[in-house]
Amino acid sequence: MAKRIINTTPKQDGFYMPGEFEPQEEVFMMCPYRGDNWRDGAKPAQEQYFAAAEAISRFAPVTMFAATEQYENCRFRLSEKIRVIELSYNDAWCRDIGPTFLVNGKGGRRAVSWEFNAWGGLKDGLYFPWDKDDLAAEKICELTRTDYYRTEGFVLEGGSIHTDGEGTILTTEMCLLSEGRNPSMTKAEIEKKLCDYLGAEKVIWLGDGIDPEETNGHIDDVACFIRPGEVCCIYTEDKNHPFYEASQDALRRLTEATDAKGRRLKVHKLCCVKKPVLTEGAETIDKRRGSATRKNGDLCIASYANFLICNKGVIVPQYDDENDSLALKQIKEMFPNYEVVGVRTKEIVYGGGNIHCITQQLPKP
Amino acid sequence: MAKRIINTTPKQDGFYMPGEFEPQEEVFMMCPYRGDNWRDGAKPAQEQYFAAAEAISRFAPVTMFAATEQYENCRFRLSEKIRVIELSYNDAWCRDIGPTFLVNGKGGRRAVSWEFNAWGGLKDGLYFPWDKDDLAAEKICELTRTDYYRTEGFVLEGGSIHTDGEGTILTTEMCLLSEGRNPSMTKAEIEKKLCDYLGAEKVIWLGDGIDPEETNGHIDDVACFIRPGEVCCIYTEDKNHPFYEASQDALRRLTEATDAKGRRLKVHKLCCVKKPVLTEGAETIDKRRGSATRKNGDLCIASYANFLICNKGVIVPQYDDENDSLALKQIKEMFPNYEVVGVRTKEIVYGGGNIHCITQQLPKP
């Protein structure tokens, strides 16, 4: 029921990725389960995924995918308004393994299934194998009856891109030029691929992200579009903060950039956590060959920028940090007509991601 | 997203099972895979399931469910217009384990999730365990966002009932009064359960079905409503035919019966295979503790009555038998304004069922 489109690109066919701030029909998530990534059998993480799902469901219908063995548990713990559907996947990052949905402004909707290799494949990926993850996007296309393009031979995760829906893509060099993804492609070739498959005209490159070890610096922990012409960027003046250099560089590049329409960007600063979040409870994580090892005290990527914009809501990570309320206040100022909802996500951050990483929106066609 | 309705019955809420001849929105099927029921790794059976799916898809959209390990194969082999969705189940009988969908004549749709125990549980069921089968109906309700009733403590399979959608249920004593299902209930209690959960007024009981060992005599191999007031019933004058006695008795009972509206039924005779179909290739079936054993030469339940009515089509089993074309002709006479399509199903019959057993229609609300 979902046709794979060959021989053309989304751009040729008039399709593009809309901004996250555009109307959404549904949000997809995947319940975490693997004990070799999540502490305590993934139970604390599940609890926070579920709380995030309930928060999001106030603004759009939510479908939570669940692995076979967790289906009943997942169905039991979520409220009835959330739909639970069985699906197999290796780990639970719907942003990175789900389809990137596209629209054409004429009622049409398609998607991109990017090749996925667990954030770096055999070079510096986080686990092996990743076969179920790589199929998940197309299964979601089948489910939603969405025709899709497949970028065989081009590796990308949804969390490494943001768009204004008006021709501009935001990404990082650290991730897209990494050795574990598309090492044989030049920066210009990668730019063209992004523009062809996201229906865009221009790529704004930031430098480093803030998690070199995890996703190789996904953009969605650093900066995002909040509407055309305006971006949010993490910011700290604390020179000892682990995110200081990356955030200062990002701010500088964004301030100097122009978008596809030639506009200077308005940059909104978003605070960082006062006290870095460090891994806890790693001693309960299952040992498994092929999976990266987590250690207590490892720096976690606790960024307030990993929020999800969902219709008239913005769902924002909270870490029991001194700056939690400041982050909510700053985001509320960026989104004056939205409801800003904080959700505690420390357990999700222990596993390597956050609210934006665990969600994937289905835009209205 | 699918609410379990408690404390009321469909009948109380004004819901009923519509006739199969009413408009259908979609048909669900499940791809077979288990090597301990199907010969040759289920590959010949898959081929015939796929052919049936393609035939049905001419009359309604088809969704084929596939177990994780068969998902890609299934997607590859079916045409693009058929939707493939991952699901776990023990064996591939969507009629018996899927939900029975109900409507209320006012645009509403609900469903029943019957308790399932593999056609007889630990008494004379066909395999153990059946946990995934028993959950499948509710997963399909989630998928289709259909609120449902659950008959905890009451065992039934969809293939053991037929309805005219006007208050009458057709079933067999052999199955519904069997020791492996609801042995502590009286016939009157079972009648009430059927009427409460199918929104009906009257049960017409036939005696024996034609497969005592398999489903304990499901009605859908013997007789069905083709429209209100009219039924189709298998028939043979050959006293040595293995189906002779059951079919003669069924014909007699149907001829004498009146439906919920007090009408005498018009009974259309449908021929049986000339030469009984016997199991072949059983030596390639996997051995497994807990699964019934199939032997070469076992009688198969090759009935032409196990057809599916699907909008303006009728999909009819064919066995390379001398009577194949007669069956098509007789069914064409019963359905003058329908397209009657034959599909070869000998491999499906080797596994214990047929076209009606492997499908489940979603009626239009």
XYZ file of C-alpha atoms in Angstrom:
730
model
C 0.000 0.000 0.000
C 3.040 2.236 0.130
C 4.803 2.531 -3.191
C 8.567 3.008 -3.343
C 9.172 5.825 -5.787
C 12.208 5.324 -7.951
C 13.961 7.412 -10.579
C 12.811 10.755 -9.222
C 13.567 12.824 -6.110
C 11.103 14.633 -3.849
C 12.380 17.934 -5.172
C 11.685 16.929 -8.749
C 8.206 15.848 -7.715
C 7.446 19.040 -5.774
C 7.626 17.549 -2.263
C 9.414 19.097 0.721
C 9.749 18.627 4.468
C 7.484 21.096 6.252
C 8.565 22.961 9.380
C 7.841 21.231 12.660
C 5.673 24.219 13.554
C 3.273 23.351 10.707
C 0.022 21.439 11.559
C 0.530 17.816 12.586
C -1.905 14.940 12.167
C -0.252 12.456 14.496
C 2.957 11.802 16.424
C 4.743 8.444 16.415
C 6.879 7.090 19.247
C 8.506 3.750 20.088
C 8.537 2.228 23.549
C 12.109 1.480 24.736
C 12.893 -2.038 25.897
C 16.495 -3.114 25.410
C 18.281 -3.759 28.662
C 21.710 -3.233 27.109
C 21.064 0.468 26.520
C 18.573 1.427 29.217
C 19.167 0.974 32.905
C 16.946 -1.204 35.072
C 15.399 -3.123 32.204
C 14.300 0.131 30.558
C 11.517 0.576 33.133
C 12.495 4.096 34.319
C 12.902 5.193 30.704
C 9.531 3.704 29.750
C 7.887 5.715 32.483
C 9.300 8.947 31.057
C 8.459 7.994 27.471
C 4.887 7.376 28.616
C 4.714 10.730 30.402
C 6.008 12.437 27.262
C 3.415 10.591 25.167
C 0.603 11.696 27.464
C 1.810 15.298 27.292
C 2.033 15.229 23.501
C -1.379 13.595 23.193
C -2.922 16.819 24.453
C -1.905 18.423 21.161
C -2.058 15.596 18.591
C -3.052 11.908 18.476
C -0.114 9.722 19.521
C 0.708 6.222 18.309
C 3.199 4.336 20.474
C 4.897 1.412 18.780
C 5.788 -1.510 21.011
C 7.935 -4.580 20.558
C 5.979 -7.838 20.813
C 7.060 -8.668 24.346
C 6.254 -5.179 25.636
C 2.971 -4.729 23.806
C 0.650 -5.659 26.647
C 2.621 -3.747 29.234
C 2.688 -0.689 27.038
C -1.040 -0.905 26.296
C -1.795 -1.285 29.996
C 0.275 1.670 31.145
C -0.774 4.240 28.568
C -4.147 5.950 28.625
C -6.742 4.750 26.127
C -6.464 7.765 23.875
C -2.947 6.715 22.866
C -2.882 4.060 20.160
C -0.439 1.179 20.662
C 0.754 -0.782 17.632
C 3.145 -3.709 17.570
C 6.374 -3.153 15.628
C 9.884 -4.537 15.768
C 12.856 -2.192 16.075
C 16.314 -2.386 17.571
C 16.098 0.695 19.762
C 13.433 3.273 20.364
C 14.408 6.461 18.452
C 11.553 7.280 16.125
C 13.118 10.574 15.057
C 16.184 8.842 13.723
C 14.739 5.644 12.275
C 11.237 6.770 11.343
C 10.341 8.228 7.954
C 10.797 11.934 7.295
C 7.397 12.988 6.009
C 7.066 15.412 3.113
C 4.179 17.426 1.689
C 3.623 19.210 -1.606
C 1.291 21.996 -0.552
C -1.475 20.494 -2.689
C -2.812 17.856 -0.319
C -0.148 15.265 -1.168
C 2.085 13.529 1.361
C 5.122 11.315 0.836
C 8.121 10.314 2.924
C 11.829 9.552 2.860
C 13.262 6.311 4.205
C 16.903 7.142 4.900
C 19.469 4.394 5.170
C 20.172 3.910 8.873
C 23.324 2.431 10.438
C 22.985 3.032 14.189
C 24.835 6.378 14.154
C 28.037 5.286 12.505
C 27.784 1.668 11.423
C 30.806 -0.506 12.053
C 32.937 2.627 12.371
C 31.474 4.145 15.523
C 27.845 3.024 15.642
C 26.169 2.323 18.963
C 24.977 -1.235 18.411
C 24.905 -4.094 15.963
C 22.742 -5.193 14.213
C 20.401 -2.388 13.154
C 18.346 -4.300 10.584
C 14.965 -3.792 12.263
C 15.601 -0.081 12.739
C 16.437 0.261 9.078
C 13.082 -1.271 8.072
C 10.974 0.728 10.533
C 10.513 3.787 8.328
C 9.043 1.753 5.507
C 6.763 -0.141 7.868
C 5.409 3.192 9.105
C 4.896 4.248 5.496
C 2.885 1.057 4.903
C 0.844 1.688 8.012
C 0.030 5.239 6.958
C -0.273 4.328 3.271
C 2.439 6.820 2.345
C 4.500 6.463 -0.831
C 8.189 6.928 -0.098
C 11.651 7.537 -1.512
C 14.558 5.436 -0.271
C 18.113 6.796 -0.105
C 19.961 3.514 -0.519
C 23.631 4.248 0.006
C 23.018 7.558 1.773
C 22.951 7.362 5.568
C 21.069 9.937 7.618
C 19.054 10.172 10.831
C 16.064 12.469 11.255
C 17.656 14.088 14.301
C 20.513 15.464 12.237
C 18.333 17.861 10.246
C 15.923 20.705 10.869
C 14.071 22.772 8.292
C 12.104 25.998 8.049
C 9.850 24.435 5.419
C 10.791 27.295 3.112
C 13.899 25.906 1.509
C 16.433 25.989 4.353
C 18.050 23.006 6.100
C 19.997 23.242 9.323
C 22.588 20.585 10.145
C 26.056 20.008 11.615
C 29.376 19.165 10.014
C 30.322 16.936 12.918
C 27.497 14.543 12.085
C 26.974 14.749 8.350
C 30.667 14.719 7.518
C 31.420 11.926 10.012
C 33.456 8.901 8.980
C 30.716 6.439 9.900
C 28.033 7.726 7.542
C 28.866 8.844 4.016
C 32.679 9.068 3.989
C 33.007 8.904 0.223
C 30.784 11.922 -0.412
C 31.955 15.531 -0.528
C 30.232 18.251 1.453
C 28.736 19.576 -1.786
C 27.364 16.149 -2.683
C 25.797 15.813 0.741
C 24.242 19.271 0.415
C 22.712 18.271 -2.888
C 21.328 15.066 -1.390
C 19.710 17.001 1.448
C 18.188 19.530 -0.926
C 16.960 16.843 -3.331
C 15.340 14.702 -0.646
C 14.011 17.463 1.596
C 12.885 19.724 -1.222
C 15.224 22.525 -0.117
C 17.528 25.153 -1.643
C 20.106 25.923 0.985
C 21.948 24.182 3.823
C 23.162 26.146 6.828
C 26.056 24.269 8.391
C 26.850 24.466 12.050
C 30.120 22.948 13.203
C 30.177 20.646 16.196
C 27.201 19.257 18.058
C 27.375 18.541 21.761
C 27.471 14.736 21.764
C 30.424 13.552 19.683
C 30.264 10.037 21.146
C 26.543 9.425 20.814
C 24.992 10.791 17.604
C 28.136 12.575 16.416
C 26.534 15.913 17.100
C 22.924 15.922 15.972
C 21.518 19.372 15.268
C 18.434 18.708 17.380
C 20.372 19.163 20.614
C 21.823 22.488 19.461
C 19.428 24.572 17.385
C 16.127 24.496 15.522
C 13.746 26.655 13.553
C 10.884 27.993 15.608
C 9.304 29.626 12.548
C 10.612 30.831 9.178
C 13.428 33.320 9.720
C 13.814 32.535 13.420
C 15.918 29.956 15.198
C 16.514 28.855 18.751
C 20.105 28.129 19.773
C 21.555 26.839 23.017
C 23.673 29.348 24.894
C 25.917 29.544 27.926
C 28.444 32.109 29.112
C 30.086 29.605 31.424
C 33.447 28.855 29.794
C 33.744 25.670 31.815
C 30.420 24.313 30.597
C 30.924 21.241 28.382
C 28.621 22.785 25.762
C 30.323 26.215 25.790
C 32.419 25.988 22.651
C 29.868 24.254 20.455
C 27.099 26.616 21.500
C 29.194 29.765 21.010
C 30.237 28.598 17.566
C 26.640 27.710 16.669
C 25.424 31.111 17.801
C 28.077 32.866 15.754
C 27.321 30.887 12.601
C 23.565 31.336 12.944
C 23.919 35.064 13.520
C 25.946 35.406 10.330
C 23.774 33.099 8.220
C 21.064 33.928 5.729
C 18.318 31.470 4.822
C 17.148 30.229 1.421
C 15.034 33.328 1.003
C 18.003 35.597 1.785
C 16.746 36.574 5.223
C 19.069 37.189 8.166
C 18.004 34.854 10.953
C 16.639 36.108 14.239
C 18.415 33.997 16.858
C 16.759 33.242 20.215
C 19.089 32.128 22.983
C 18.147 29.128 25.088
C 19.962 28.362 28.344
C 21.858 25.166 29.120
C 21.556 23.073 32.271
C 23.456 24.671 35.142
C 24.879 21.380 36.281
C 25.778 18.798 33.641
C 23.747 15.590 33.823
C 25.940 12.515 34.301
C 25.037 8.878 33.774
C 23.755 7.022 36.832
C 22.732 3.425 37.368
C 24.898 2.087 34.557
C 25.695 -0.958 36.684
C 22.185 -2.269 35.961
C 22.632 -2.120 32.176
C 22.884 -5.525 30.471
C 26.241 -6.446 28.988
C 26.020 -7.359 25.312
C 28.550 -7.829 22.526
C 28.033 -5.246 19.797
C 26.507 -2.605 22.078
C 28.341 0.502 23.269
C 29.148 0.534 26.985
C 27.723 3.190 29.286
C 29.548 4.152 32.483
C 28.453 6.053 35.563
C 29.697 9.623 35.329
C 29.564 9.809 31.529
C 28.358 13.214 30.330
C 24.746 13.072 29.134
C 23.354 15.306 26.416
C 20.849 17.135 28.524
C 19.833 19.973 26.196
C 16.672 22.030 26.454
C 16.737 22.434 22.664
C 15.588 18.870 22.112
C 11.949 19.904 22.444
C 9.084 18.918 20.170
C 6.821 21.497 18.587
C 3.418 19.846 18.211
C 0.543 21.960 16.925
C -0.150 24.498 19.654
C 2.138 22.836 22.202
C 5.870 22.698 22.841
C 7.061 19.729 24.905
C 10.307 20.591 26.681
C 12.816 18.400 28.567
C 13.304 19.021 32.265
C 16.160 17.669 34.406
C 15.484 18.831 37.975
C 18.114 21.475 37.201
C 18.313 25.026 38.480
C 17.720 26.273 34.924
C 14.610 24.171 34.201
C 12.192 27.036 34.772
C 14.382 29.524 32.920
C 14.329 27.223 29.891
C 10.538 27.027 30.016
C 10.339 30.814 30.330
C 12.665 31.402 27.379
C 10.786 28.932 25.197
C 7.473 30.473 26.195
C 8.841 33.829 24.972
C 9.792 32.230 21.662
C 6.305 30.684 21.313
C 3.897 33.303 22.701
C 0.728 31.611 21.430
C 1.714 28.073 22.382
C 1.324 26.070 25.529
C 4.778 25.099 26.813
C 4.825 21.838 28.771
C 7.829 20.518 30.673
C 8.429 16.778 30.962
C 11.150 15.167 33.058
C 13.516 13.242 30.779
C 16.667 12.415 32.718
C 16.122 8.694 32.200
C 15.740 9.225 28.453
C 18.931 11.250 28.398
C 20.758 8.386 30.119
C 19.893 6.318 27.039
C 21.253 8.896 24.620
C 18.405 11.110 23.504
C 15.467 13.250 24.398
C 11.937 14.312 23.464
C 12.741 15.289 19.900
C 14.769 12.108 19.380
C 11.921 9.836 20.470
C 9.156 11.396 18.380
C 8.297 11.703 14.710
C 5.476 13.911 13.513
C 3.131 13.148 10.644
C 2.394 16.538 9.102
C -1.055 17.271 7.739
C -0.957 16.882 3.966
C -6.941 4.303 21.063
C -9.321 1.371 21.296
C -11.370 1.387 24.450
C -12.461 -1.869 26.070
C -16.150 -1.507 26.827
C -17.177 -3.085 30.076
C -20.484 -3.556 31.879
C -22.608 -3.502 28.719
C -23.104 -5.834 25.748
C -23.266 -4.920 22.071
C -26.977 -5.715 22.083
C -27.606 -3.312 24.930
C -25.649 -0.653 23.070
C -27.433 -1.209 19.746
C -24.549 -2.893 17.909
C -24.802 -6.014 15.736
C -22.743 -8.048 13.299
C -23.740 -7.140 9.744
C -24.107 -9.748 7.003
C -20.972 -10.510 5.029
C -22.853 -9.315 1.940
C -22.998 -5.775 3.393
C -20.430 -3.162 2.179
C -16.875 -3.763 3.369
C -14.172 -1.174 3.928
C -11.190 -3.500 4.131
C -10.243 -7.165 4.452
C -7.580 -8.406 6.874
C -5.440 -11.502 6.369
C -2.387 -13.023 8.068
C 0.521 -14.547 6.210
C 1.177 -18.179 7.300
C 4.663 -19.087 8.460
C 4.817 -21.905 10.975
C 6.590 -24.973 9.676
C 4.877 -27.277 12.160
C 1.473 -26.774 10.540
C 2.253 -25.958 6.917
C 4.250 -28.179 4.624
C 7.485 -27.064 3.016
C 8.101 -24.178 5.378
C 4.678 -22.733 4.569
C 5.902 -21.566 1.157
C 3.200 -23.296 -0.966
C 0.517 -22.037 1.419
C 1.922 -18.495 1.294
C 1.668 -18.548 -2.470
C -2.037 -19.392 -2.279
C -2.713 -16.866 0.482
C -1.080 -14.239 -1.715
C -3.180 -15.245 -4.729
C -6.310 -15.037 -2.592
C -5.253 -11.610 -1.330
C -4.714 -10.347 -4.859
C -8.140 -11.647 -5.901
C -9.853 -10.037 -2.909
C -8.029 -6.753 -3.465
C -10.035 -6.300 -6.666
C -13.099 -5.779 -4.473
C -11.771 -4.161 -1.270
C -8.449 -2.898 0.109
C -6.514 -5.759 1.709
C -4.135 -5.577 4.672
C -1.883 -8.609 5.076
C -0.362 -9.015 8.516
C 3.073 -10.599 8.638
C 5.219 -11.988 11.416
C 8.496 -10.103 11.879
C 10.669 -12.652 10.110
C 8.318 -12.878 7.113
C 7.609 -9.169 6.780
C 10.081 -8.406 4.026
C 9.287 -11.538 2.063
C 5.597 -10.830 2.297
C 6.035 -7.202 1.247
C 8.175 -8.262 -1.690
C 5.790 -10.887 -3.005
C 2.530 -8.981 -2.776
C 1.583 -6.221 -5.170
C 1.900 -2.643 -3.916
C -1.808 -2.095 -3.541
C -1.909 -4.591 -0.665
C -0.827 -3.112 2.664
C 1.536 -5.227 4.761
C 1.685 -4.654 8.531
C 3.839 -6.447 11.063
C 1.965 -8.403 13.732
C 2.678 -11.412 15.894
C 0.295 -14.376 15.907
C 0.610 -18.085 16.449
C -1.051 -19.233 13.233
C -2.618 -17.435 10.347
C -6.422 -17.655 10.714
C -7.757 -14.130 10.758
C -11.397 -15.287 10.721
C -10.959 -17.181 13.949
C -8.593 -14.928 15.890
C -9.457 -11.519 14.446
C -12.141 -9.276 15.901
C -15.757 -9.695 14.840
C -16.740 -6.204 13.756
C -20.125 -4.765 14.612
C -22.101 -1.751 13.407
C -25.071 0.137 14.791
C -26.675 1.404 11.590
C -25.897 4.977 12.648
C -22.298 5.268 11.513
C -20.827 3.592 14.596
C -18.508 0.595 14.554
C -17.291 -1.609 17.389
C -15.916 -5.130 17.686
C -15.863 -8.278 19.772
C -12.633 -9.864 20.972
C -13.623 -13.475 21.722
C -11.493 -15.588 23.984
C -9.480 -17.918 21.753
C -7.962 -21.283 22.729
C -6.727 -22.823 19.471
C -9.944 -24.743 18.752
C -10.250 -26.647 21.984
C -7.532 -25.568 24.397
C -5.816 -28.317 26.344
C -8.751 -30.632 25.571
C -8.403 -30.986 21.813
C -6.807 -27.758 20.602
C -4.399 -27.823 17.677
C -1.358 -26.176 19.234
C 0.038 -24.701 22.411
C 0.530 -21.867 23.261
C -2.029 -19.566 21.639
C -1.224 -16.368 23.539
C -0.371 -14.270 20.496
C -3.505 -15.381 18.663
C -5.612 -14.417 21.635
C -4.210 -10.858 21.579
C -4.498 -10.363 17.828
C -8.108 -9.187 17.811
C -7.396 -6.379 20.229
C -4.300 -5.328 18.308
C -6.423 -5.042 15.175
C -8.932 -2.983 17.147
C -6.089 -0.641 18.202
C -4.907 -0.387 14.637
C -8.353 0.489 13.355
C -9.211 2.603 16.409
C -12.237 0.421 17.175
C -13.700 0.174 20.669
C -14.354 -3.440 21.582
C -16.084 -5.859 23.930
C -14.115 -8.794 25.342
C -15.786 -12.116 26.190
C -13.395 -13.229 28.920
C -14.393 -16.755 29.844
C -16.370 -17.366 26.665
C -14.458 -19.089 23.877
C -15.470 -18.660 20.245
C -13.902 -18.433 16.801
C -15.236 -16.244 14.025
C -15.511 -19.230 11.690
C -18.113 -20.878 13.899
C -20.779 -18.234 13.257
C -22.607 -16.682 10.326
C -25.300 -14.016 10.428
C -27.936 -12.489 8.177
C -27.414 -9.111 9.870
C -31.130 -9.116 10.673
C -31.133 -10.948 13.967
C -30.294 -14.514 12.962
C -27.135 -16.474 13.793
C -26.165 -19.752 12.156
C -23.870 -22.166 13.987
C -23.239 -25.847 14.745
C -23.765 -27.906 17.869
C -20.612 -29.913 17.177
C -18.462 -26.819 17.642
C -20.275 -24.616 20.112
C -21.207 -27.445 22.437
C -17.740 -29.036 22.243
C -15.886 -30.043 25.394
C -12.873 -27.858 24.613
C -14.654 -24.503 24.550
C -17.389 -23.656 27.049
C -18.204 -27.005 28.692
C -19.821 -25.485 31.749
C -22.402 -23.521 29.783
C -25.794 -24.818 28.690
C -26.999 -24.513 25.111
C -29.406 -21.777 26.230
C -26.619 -19.837 27.909
C -24.502 -20.062 24.787
C -27.442 -18.866 22.666
C -27.833 -15.870 24.933
C -24.127 -15.075 24.702
C -24.265 -15.184 20.905
C -27.330 -12.955 20.795
C -25.888 -10.493 23.318
C -22.531 -10.164 21.565
C -23.714 -10.317 17.965
C -26.795 -8.198 18.492
C -29.120 -11.020 17.403
C -32.470 -12.555 18.358
C -32.325 -16.144 17.192
C -29.807 -18.934 16.726
C -30.347 -21.595 14.090
C -28.437 -24.680 15.141
C -27.054 -27.150 12.650
C -25.711 -30.424 14.007
C -22.352 -31.671 12.861
C -19.816 -29.830 10.772
C -17.510 -31.681 8.411
C -14.186 -31.418 10.264
C -14.561 -32.902 13.738
C -10.798 -33.154 14.240
C -9.833 -29.674 13.081
C -12.256 -26.911 14.137
C -14.872 -29.267 15.614
C -17.226 -28.508 12.785
C -17.178 -24.801 11.971
C -20.292 -23.553 10.212
C -18.257 -21.798 7.535
C -17.480 -25.065 5.771
C -21.142 -26.090 5.716
C -23.559 -23.211 5.193
C -23.831 -19.428 5.106
C -26.255 -16.601 4.479
C -26.013 -15.198 0.999
C -28.605 -12.504 1.786
C -31.399 -12.160 4.356
C -33.784 -15.109 4.047
C -31.462 -17.130 1.822
C -28.724 -19.585 2.654
C -26.212 -21.678 0.791
C -25.684 -25.253 2.013
C -23.289 -27.947 0.853
C -24.949 -30.930 -0.774
C -24.082 -34.345 -2.124
C -26.189 -37.366 -3.086
C -23.176 -39.660 -2.877
C -23.797 -41.769 0.235
C -20.124 -42.696 0.378
C -18.990 -39.081 0.413
C -17.388 -38.195 3.774
C -19.568 -35.069 3.965
C -22.841 -36.884 3.088
C -24.403 -37.202 6.503
C -23.507 -33.769 7.819
C -24.659 -32.058 4.646
C -27.964 -33.947 4.485
C -28.685 -33.108 8.086
C -27.758 -29.457 7.538
C -30.031 -29.239 4.515
C -32.930 -30.748 6.441
C -32.505 -28.400 9.396
C -32.160 -25.321 7.205
C -35.217 -26.244 5.168
C -37.283 -26.523 8.327
C -35.897 -23.426 10.010
C -37.325 -19.941 10.247
C -35.171 -16.888 10.841
C -35.462 -14.137 13.452
C -38.029 -12.366 11.327
C -40.134 -15.543 11.039
C -39.210 -16.168 7.392
C -38.753 -19.660 5.967
C -35.277 -19.843 4.484
C -34.637 -20.323 0.792
C -31.881 -22.928 0.639
C -29.422 -22.997 -2.276
C -27.535 -26.258 -2.760
C -23.799 -26.163 -3.348
C -21.927 -29.216 -4.615
C -19.064 -30.958 -2.799
C -15.744 -32.001 -4.302
C -16.130 -35.173 -6.345
C -12.945 -36.656 -4.994
C -12.036 -35.947 -1.372
C -8.833 -33.975 -0.915
C -6.266 -35.836 1.187
C -3.180 -34.451 2.902
C 0.054 -34.618 0.905
C 3.603 -33.651 1.739
C 3.144 -34.094 5.486
C 6.656 -35.524 5.693
C 8.019 -31.976 5.258
C 6.078 -30.596 8.243
C 8.241 -29.700 11.261
C 7.852 -31.837 14.342
C 7.009 -29.831 17.450
C 5.738 -30.669 20.932
C 2.304 -29.146 21.496
C 1.285 -29.142 17.842
C -1.181 -31.606 16.305
C 0.372 -34.079 13.877
C -0.678 -34.158 10.223
C -0.342 -37.367 8.182
C -0.414 -38.041 4.479
C -3.845 -39.341 3.500
C -5.734 -37.439 6.220
C -9.064 -36.132 4.961
C -8.943 -32.387 4.267
C -11.925 -30.091 4.598
C -12.164 -29.044 1.007
C -15.552 -27.312 0.937
C -16.742 -24.856 -1.685
C -18.845 -23.160 1.014
C -15.788 -21.563 2.593
C -15.987 -18.637 0.183
C -15.715 -14.948 1.042
C -18.333 -12.460 -0.025
C -16.539 -9.146 -0.510
C -18.522 -6.227 -1.870
C -19.395 -7.141 -5.452
C -17.141 -10.190 -5.526
C -17.294 -13.750 -4.230
C -13.931 -15.502 -3.818
C -14.376 -19.261 -4.079
C -11.994 -22.147 -3.300
C -10.918 -24.391 -6.151
C -9.199 -27.784 -5.816
C -8.469 -29.000 -9.342
C -11.560 -31.169 -8.827
C -14.108 -32.289 -11.383
C -16.745 -30.197 -9.580
C -14.748 -26.939 -9.458
C -16.606 -25.356 -12.341
C -19.985 -26.617 -11.146
C -19.364 -24.928 -7.795
C -18.532 -21.651 -9.532
C -21.665 -21.962 -11.662
C -23.903 -22.651 -8.661
C -22.444 -19.750 -6.707
C -22.819 -17.468 -9.708
C -26.517 -18.386 -9.750
C -26.785 -17.494 -6.069
C -25.051 -14.153 -6.673
C -26.323 -12.949 -10.058
C -24.936 -9.408 -9.754
C -21.563 -10.393 -8.330
C -18.300 -11.361 -9.923
C -17.400 -14.893 -8.853
C -13.654 -15.576 -8.755
C -12.102 -18.989 -8.185
C -8.788 -19.315 -6.334
C -6.835 -22.546 -5.904
C -6.571 -23.339 -2.192
C -5.460 -26.957 -1.822
C -2.350 -25.884 0.098
C -4.470 -23.824 2.488
C -6.771 -26.780 3.035
C -3.750 -28.919 3.927
C -3.230 -26.511 6.823
C -6.804 -26.801 8.052
C -8.811 -23.981 6.526
C -9.802 -22.020 3.486
C -10.616 -18.591 2.068
C -13.231 -17.692 4.658
C -11.001 -18.920 7.496
C -8.068 -16.744 6.443
C -9.962 -13.472 6.009
C -11.765 -10.996 8.232
C -13.823 -8.181 6.784
C -14.093 -4.691 8.235
C -17.654 -3.623 7.452
C -18.379 -0.032 6.540
C -19.784 1.706 9.603
